Short mmCIF file of C-alpha atoms in Angstrom, two decimals:
data_model
loop_
_atom_site.label_atom_id
_atom_site.label_comp_id
_atom_site.label_asym_id
_atom_site.label_seq_id
_atom_site.Cartn_x
_atom_site.Cartn_y
_atom_site.Cartn_z
CA MET A 111 45.34 -27.79 65.28
CA ARG A 112 48.55 -25.76 64.71
CA LEU A 113 52.00 -27.30 64.26
CA ILE A 114 54.93 -25.33 65.60
CA PHE A 115 58.32 -26.22 64.05
CA SER A 116 60.58 -25.32 66.98
CA ARG A 117 64.33 -24.91 66.52
CA LYS A 118 66.23 -26.46 69.42
CA GLY A 119 69.58 -27.88 70.50
CA PHE A 120 73.17 -27.39 69.34
CA ASP A 121 74.05 -25.39 66.21
CA SER A 122 76.83 -23.06 65.11
CA ALA A 123 75.60 -20.27 67.34
CA SER A 124 74.53 -22.31 70.37
CA GLY A 125 77.10 -24.96 71.31
CA GLY A 126 79.36 -24.42 68.31
CA GLY A 127 78.24 -27.20 66.00
CA PRO A 128 75.68 -29.87 65.30
CA SER A 129 74.23 -32.49 67.57
CA PRO A 130 75.19 -36.03 66.63
CA LEU A 131 73.24 -38.62 64.63
CA LEU A 132 74.31 -41.92 66.31
CA ALA A 133 73.47 -44.94 64.22
CA GLY A 134 70.70 -42.91 62.58
CA ARG A 135 69.23 -41.72 65.85
CA PRO A 136 69.14 -37.99 66.51
CA ARG A 137 70.73 -37.02 69.86
CA SER A 138 69.77 -33.36 70.53
CA LEU A 139 72.25 -31.82 72.96
CA PRO A 140 71.12 -29.19 75.48
CA ILE A 141 72.86 -25.84 74.98
CA PRO A 142 75.14 -23.99 77.38
CA THR A 143 73.30 -21.19 79.16
CA LYS A 144 73.75 -18.04 81.28
CA MET A 145 70.05 -17.98 82.13
CA PRO A 146 68.72 -19.41 85.46
CA THR A 147 69.04 -23.20 85.66
CA SER A 148 69.63 -25.87 88.33
CA THR A 149 71.07 -28.30 85.80
CA ARG A 150 74.66 -28.79 84.69
CA PHE A 151 75.87 -31.05 81.93
CA HIS A 152 77.11 -33.64 84.42
CA ASP A 153 73.56 -33.90 85.87
CA VAL A 154 72.05 -35.08 82.55
CA GLY A 155 71.90 -38.83 82.07
CA ASP A 156 73.26 -41.09 79.31
CA GLY A 157 76.75 -39.62 79.31
CA ILE A 158 75.72 -36.22 77.92
CA ALA A 159 78.60 -34.43 79.68
CA SER A 160 81.32 -36.55 78.11
CA GLN A 161 79.65 -36.39 74.71
CA VAL A 162 79.55 -32.58 74.88
CA ALA A 163 83.10 -32.40 76.03
CA ARG A 164 84.37 -34.56 73.18
CA LEU A 165 82.21 -32.94 70.46
CA SER A 166 83.19 -29.43 71.62
CA GLY A 167 86.87 -30.22 71.73
CA GLY A 168 86.84 -29.63 75.50
CA ARG A 169 85.44 -26.12 75.29
CA ILE A 170 82.28 -27.09 77.24
CA ALA A 171 83.07 -28.56 80.68
CA ALA A 172 80.94 -31.02 82.50
CA ASP A 173 80.11 -28.53 85.35
CA ARG A 174 78.89 -25.85 82.96
CA PRO A 175 75.21 -24.84 83.28
CA CYS A 176 72.93 -26.16 80.53
CA HIS A 177 69.48 -25.41 79.23
CA LEU A 178 67.61 -28.75 79.23
CA ASP A 179 64.64 -27.48 77.24
CA PRO A 180 62.52 -28.99 75.76
CA ASP A 181 62.63 -31.52 78.50
CA LEU A 182 61.34 -34.67 76.86
CA ASP A 183 63.39 -37.56 78.05
CA PRO A 184 62.28 -39.26 81.28
CA ALA A 185 65.83 -40.66 81.76
CA ALA A 186 67.56 -37.27 81.49
CA LEU A 187 67.19 -36.42 85.24
CA PRO A 188 65.69 -38.10 88.30
CA ARG A 189 61.94 -37.59 88.05
CA GLN A 190 59.16 -37.11 90.59
CA PRO A 191 55.88 -38.97 90.26
CA GLY A 192 53.57 -37.48 87.65
CA TRP A 193 56.38 -36.00 85.53
CA ARG A 194 55.46 -34.96 82.00
CA GLY A 195 57.42 -33.25 79.24
CA ALA A 196 57.57 -29.50 79.16
CA LEU A 197 58.86 -26.59 77.16
CA GLY A 198 59.65 -23.00 78.14
CA GLN A 199 59.64 -19.94 75.93
CA ALA A 200 60.13 -16.22 76.49
CA GLY A 201 60.93 -12.92 74.72
CA ALA A 202 60.30 -12.42 71.00
CA ALA A 203 59.75 -16.11 70.31
CA GLN A 204 56.99 -16.38 73.02
CA SER A 205 55.44 -13.16 71.62
CA HIS A 206 55.28 -14.70 68.20
CA LEU A 207 53.61 -17.86 69.59
CA ARG A 208 51.07 -15.75 71.41
CA ASN A 209 50.33 -13.60 68.37
CA GLN A 210 49.79 -16.78 66.32
CA GLY A 211 47.18 -17.99 68.81
CA VAL A 212 49.19 -21.08 69.88
CA THR A 213 47.23 -22.86 72.54
CA ILE A 214 46.14 -26.15 74.16
CA GLY A 215 45.99 -29.01 71.67
CA ASP A 216 48.56 -27.57 69.27
CA VAL A 217 51.74 -29.61 68.71
CA PHE A 218 55.40 -28.58 68.81
CA LEU A 219 57.66 -30.43 66.42
CA PHE A 220 61.22 -29.92 67.63
CA TRP A 221 64.04 -29.87 65.04
CA GLY A 222 67.68 -29.00 65.05
CA LEU A 223 71.04 -29.29 63.25
CA PHE A 224 72.52 -32.81 63.18
CA GLN A 225 75.42 -34.63 61.50
CA GLU A 226 76.18 -38.32 61.38
CA ASN A 227 78.79 -39.25 63.98
CA SER A 228 80.87 -42.38 64.57
CA GLY A 229 80.28 -42.26 68.32
CA PRO A 230 82.79 -43.58 70.82
CA PRO A 231 85.71 -43.74 71.03
CA ASP A 232 86.56 -41.27 68.23
CA TRP A 233 83.39 -39.22 68.05
CA ARG A 234 84.12 -38.18 64.42
CA PHE A 235 81.57 -36.30 62.28
CA ARG A 236 81.07 -37.54 58.76
CA ALA A 237 78.60 -36.92 55.86
CA THR A 238 76.90 -33.59 55.73
CA LYS A 239 74.95 -31.55 58.19
CA GLU A 240 71.18 -31.63 58.14
CA HIS A 241 68.02 -30.38 59.79
CA ARG A 242 65.93 -33.04 61.36
CA ILE A 243 62.84 -33.33 63.54
CA PHE A 244 63.64 -35.21 66.76
CA GLY A 245 60.67 -34.82 69.11
CA TRP A 246 57.23 -33.61 69.86
CA LEU A 247 55.04 -32.00 72.53
CA GLN A 248 51.30 -31.56 72.42
CA ILE A 249 50.28 -28.63 74.64
CA GLY A 250 48.11 -29.69 77.59
CA GLU A 251 48.51 -26.60 79.71
CA VAL A 252 49.88 -23.04 79.20
CA TRP A 253 51.32 -21.08 82.16
CA THR A 254 52.53 -17.53 81.84
CA ILE A 255 54.63 -17.23 84.95
CA ALA A 256 57.10 -14.31 84.25
CA ASP A 257 59.64 -14.64 87.06
CA ASP A 258 57.25 -16.14 89.65
CA PRO A 259 56.75 -19.92 89.30
CA GLN A 260 55.04 -20.52 92.63
CA ALA A 261 51.52 -21.21 91.32
CA LEU A 262 52.85 -23.55 88.63
CA LEU A 263 55.06 -25.43 91.12
CA ALA A 264 52.15 -25.75 93.50
CA ALA A 265 50.16 -27.47 90.77
CA HIS A 266 53.10 -29.47 89.38
CA PRO A 267 55.99 -29.81 91.84
CA TRP A 268 57.65 -32.27 89.42
CA LEU A 269 58.56 -29.22 87.25
CA SER A 270 61.01 -27.93 89.86
CA ALA A 271 64.09 -28.75 87.80
CA HIS A 272 62.87 -27.08 84.58
CA PRO A 273 64.97 -24.02 83.66
CA HIS A 274 62.04 -21.71 83.06
CA VAL A 275 60.79 -22.11 86.61
CA GLN A 276 64.12 -21.01 88.14
CA ALA A 277 63.71 -17.53 89.56
CA GLY A 278 66.13 -14.70 88.73
CA GLY A 279 66.06 -13.12 85.29
CA TRP A 280 63.11 -14.33 83.18
CA PRO A 281 61.02 -11.60 81.49
CA ARG A 282 57.27 -11.08 81.80
CA THR A 283 56.75 -13.19 78.71
CA ASN A 284 58.18 -16.30 80.34
CA THR A 285 55.80 -19.14 79.57
CA VAL A 286 55.79 -22.90 80.27
CA TYR A 287 53.98 -25.33 78.02
CA VAL A 288 53.12 -28.58 79.85
CA ALA A 289 52.55 -31.64 77.71
CA SER A 290 49.22 -33.38 77.47
CA LYS A 291 49.07 -36.84 79.05
CA THR A 292 48.29 -38.50 75.70
CA LEU A 293 48.66 -37.40 72.09
CA THR A 294 45.30 -36.65 70.48
CA LEU A 295 45.05 -36.21 66.72
CA ASP A 296 41.85 -35.28 64.84
CA GLY A 297 39.93 -35.79 68.10
CA GLU A 298 41.19 -39.35 68.48
CA ARG A 299 43.27 -40.26 71.46
CA THR A 300 46.40 -42.26 70.41
CA ALA A 301 48.40 -44.74 72.44
CA LEU A 302 51.38 -42.31 72.56
CA PRO A 303 52.15 -39.80 75.32
CA GLY A 304 51.75 -36.13 74.59
CA TRP A 305 55.51 -35.71 74.35
CA GLY A 306 58.54 -37.77 73.31
CA LEU A 307 61.64 -38.37 71.28
CA LEU A 308 61.62 -39.89 67.78
CA ARG A 309 63.80 -42.92 67.12
CA THR A 310 65.11 -41.68 63.77
CA GLY A 311 63.07 -38.48 63.27
CA PHE A 312 62.23 -36.83 59.98
CA ARG A 313 64.91 -35.25 57.74
CA PHE A 314 63.98 -31.80 56.53
CA THR A 315 67.12 -31.15 54.46
CA ALA A 316 66.69 -32.04 50.73
CA ARG A 317 68.87 -34.97 49.64
CA GLY A 318 71.86 -33.77 47.69
CA SER A 319 71.63 -30.21 49.00
CA GLY A 320 74.82 -28.46 49.97
CA SER A 321 72.97 -26.50 52.70
CA PRO A 322 71.03 -27.94 55.60
CA SER A 323 68.59 -24.98 55.29
CA GLN A 324 67.36 -26.16 51.84
CA TRP A 325 64.35 -28.21 52.89
CA ARG A 326 62.13 -30.74 51.12
CA VAL A 327 58.62 -30.25 52.46
CA PRO A 328 55.35 -32.16 52.10
CA SER A 329 52.61 -30.82 49.80
CA TRP A 330 50.31 -29.87 52.66
CA LEU A 331 52.96 -27.38 53.89
CA ASP A 332 54.10 -26.13 50.43
CA ILE A 333 52.30 -22.94 49.41
CA THR A 334 53.14 -23.55 45.73
CA GLN A 335 50.96 -26.71 45.96
CA GLY A 336 48.19 -25.13 48.01
CA GLY A 337 49.71 -25.89 51.37
CA VAL A 338 49.34 -23.87 54.59
CA GLY A 339 52.78 -22.33 54.64
CA LEU A 340 54.87 -21.27 57.63
CA THR A 341 55.40 -18.05 59.51
CA TYR A 342 58.70 -16.40 58.80
CA HIS A 343 58.58 -17.81 55.26
CA PRO A 344 57.24 -15.44 52.59
CA PRO A 345 56.46 -16.62 49.03
CA ALA A 346 59.99 -15.91 47.78
CA ARG A 347 61.39 -18.70 49.95
CA TRP A 348 59.19 -21.40 48.38
CA GLN A 349 60.55 -23.11 45.26
CA SER A 350 59.32 -25.69 42.82
CA GLY A 351 59.63 -29.39 43.53
CA GLY A 352 58.66 -29.09 47.21
CA ARG A 353 61.70 -27.09 48.16
CA LEU A 354 61.87 -24.36 50.77
CA GLN A 355 64.82 -22.14 51.75
CA SER A 356 64.28 -22.18 55.50
CA ALA A 357 64.76 -18.93 57.46
CA ALA A 358 68.08 -18.47 59.31
CA ARG A 359 66.34 -16.36 61.95
CA GLY A 360 63.36 -17.22 64.05
CA GLN A 361 62.95 -20.01 66.59
CA GLU A 362 59.26 -20.87 66.21
CA PHE A 363 57.68 -21.42 62.72
CA VAL A 364 53.96 -21.85 62.92
CA ALA A 365 51.79 -23.76 60.46
CA ASP A 366 48.00 -23.26 60.82
#
């Protein structure tokens, strides 16, 4: 089973800043988009539009199109029966996933840039920025749909709101990963669904580090301790003490 550490949500390039940590809970914000989508910020539940407006200083309006992907929260939009979590990918990032052999049964671990926030009414950031895992998706189905989602929608009409099934601009590499119904680890089916959001997540950034990109990683990942390593991370990035200088470029880091 491969693990794919997938960079998602707001950051300095997409959205203009971090997503908030609210009472210790990561709240990954969907990014603004110019790609095909049927979803605007005001469509997303739990007050996302007002949060984004406040955190962006009014730069991102409620009626602006957003890229709700990965789509993991059942409460984010009205759902049709049978809905499951899903992720879309295209371009160079999808080519990397294909070249690494990512397939059914592998697990995406979604991470992003976060910062502790006071929440309403002030929405003030405090403490330092950090990288944190906030959700997961185990691959149940892989659909390479390019710009024609009809076969996928015939099989799963509940995917009709997903941005990667909206026609008009997706490249030939456009692929949708549909979550498995349940999470299976080491051949054992768990009581968890094949997708979801973590209550507090897992902090990647090393404590005391001045940069969110300085990670503290477990030994099974650390190549200096015999771990499996990560794509996009050559030996020079791995340091003693379980530290890793994570790559600024690249969206999908694969551990096999």
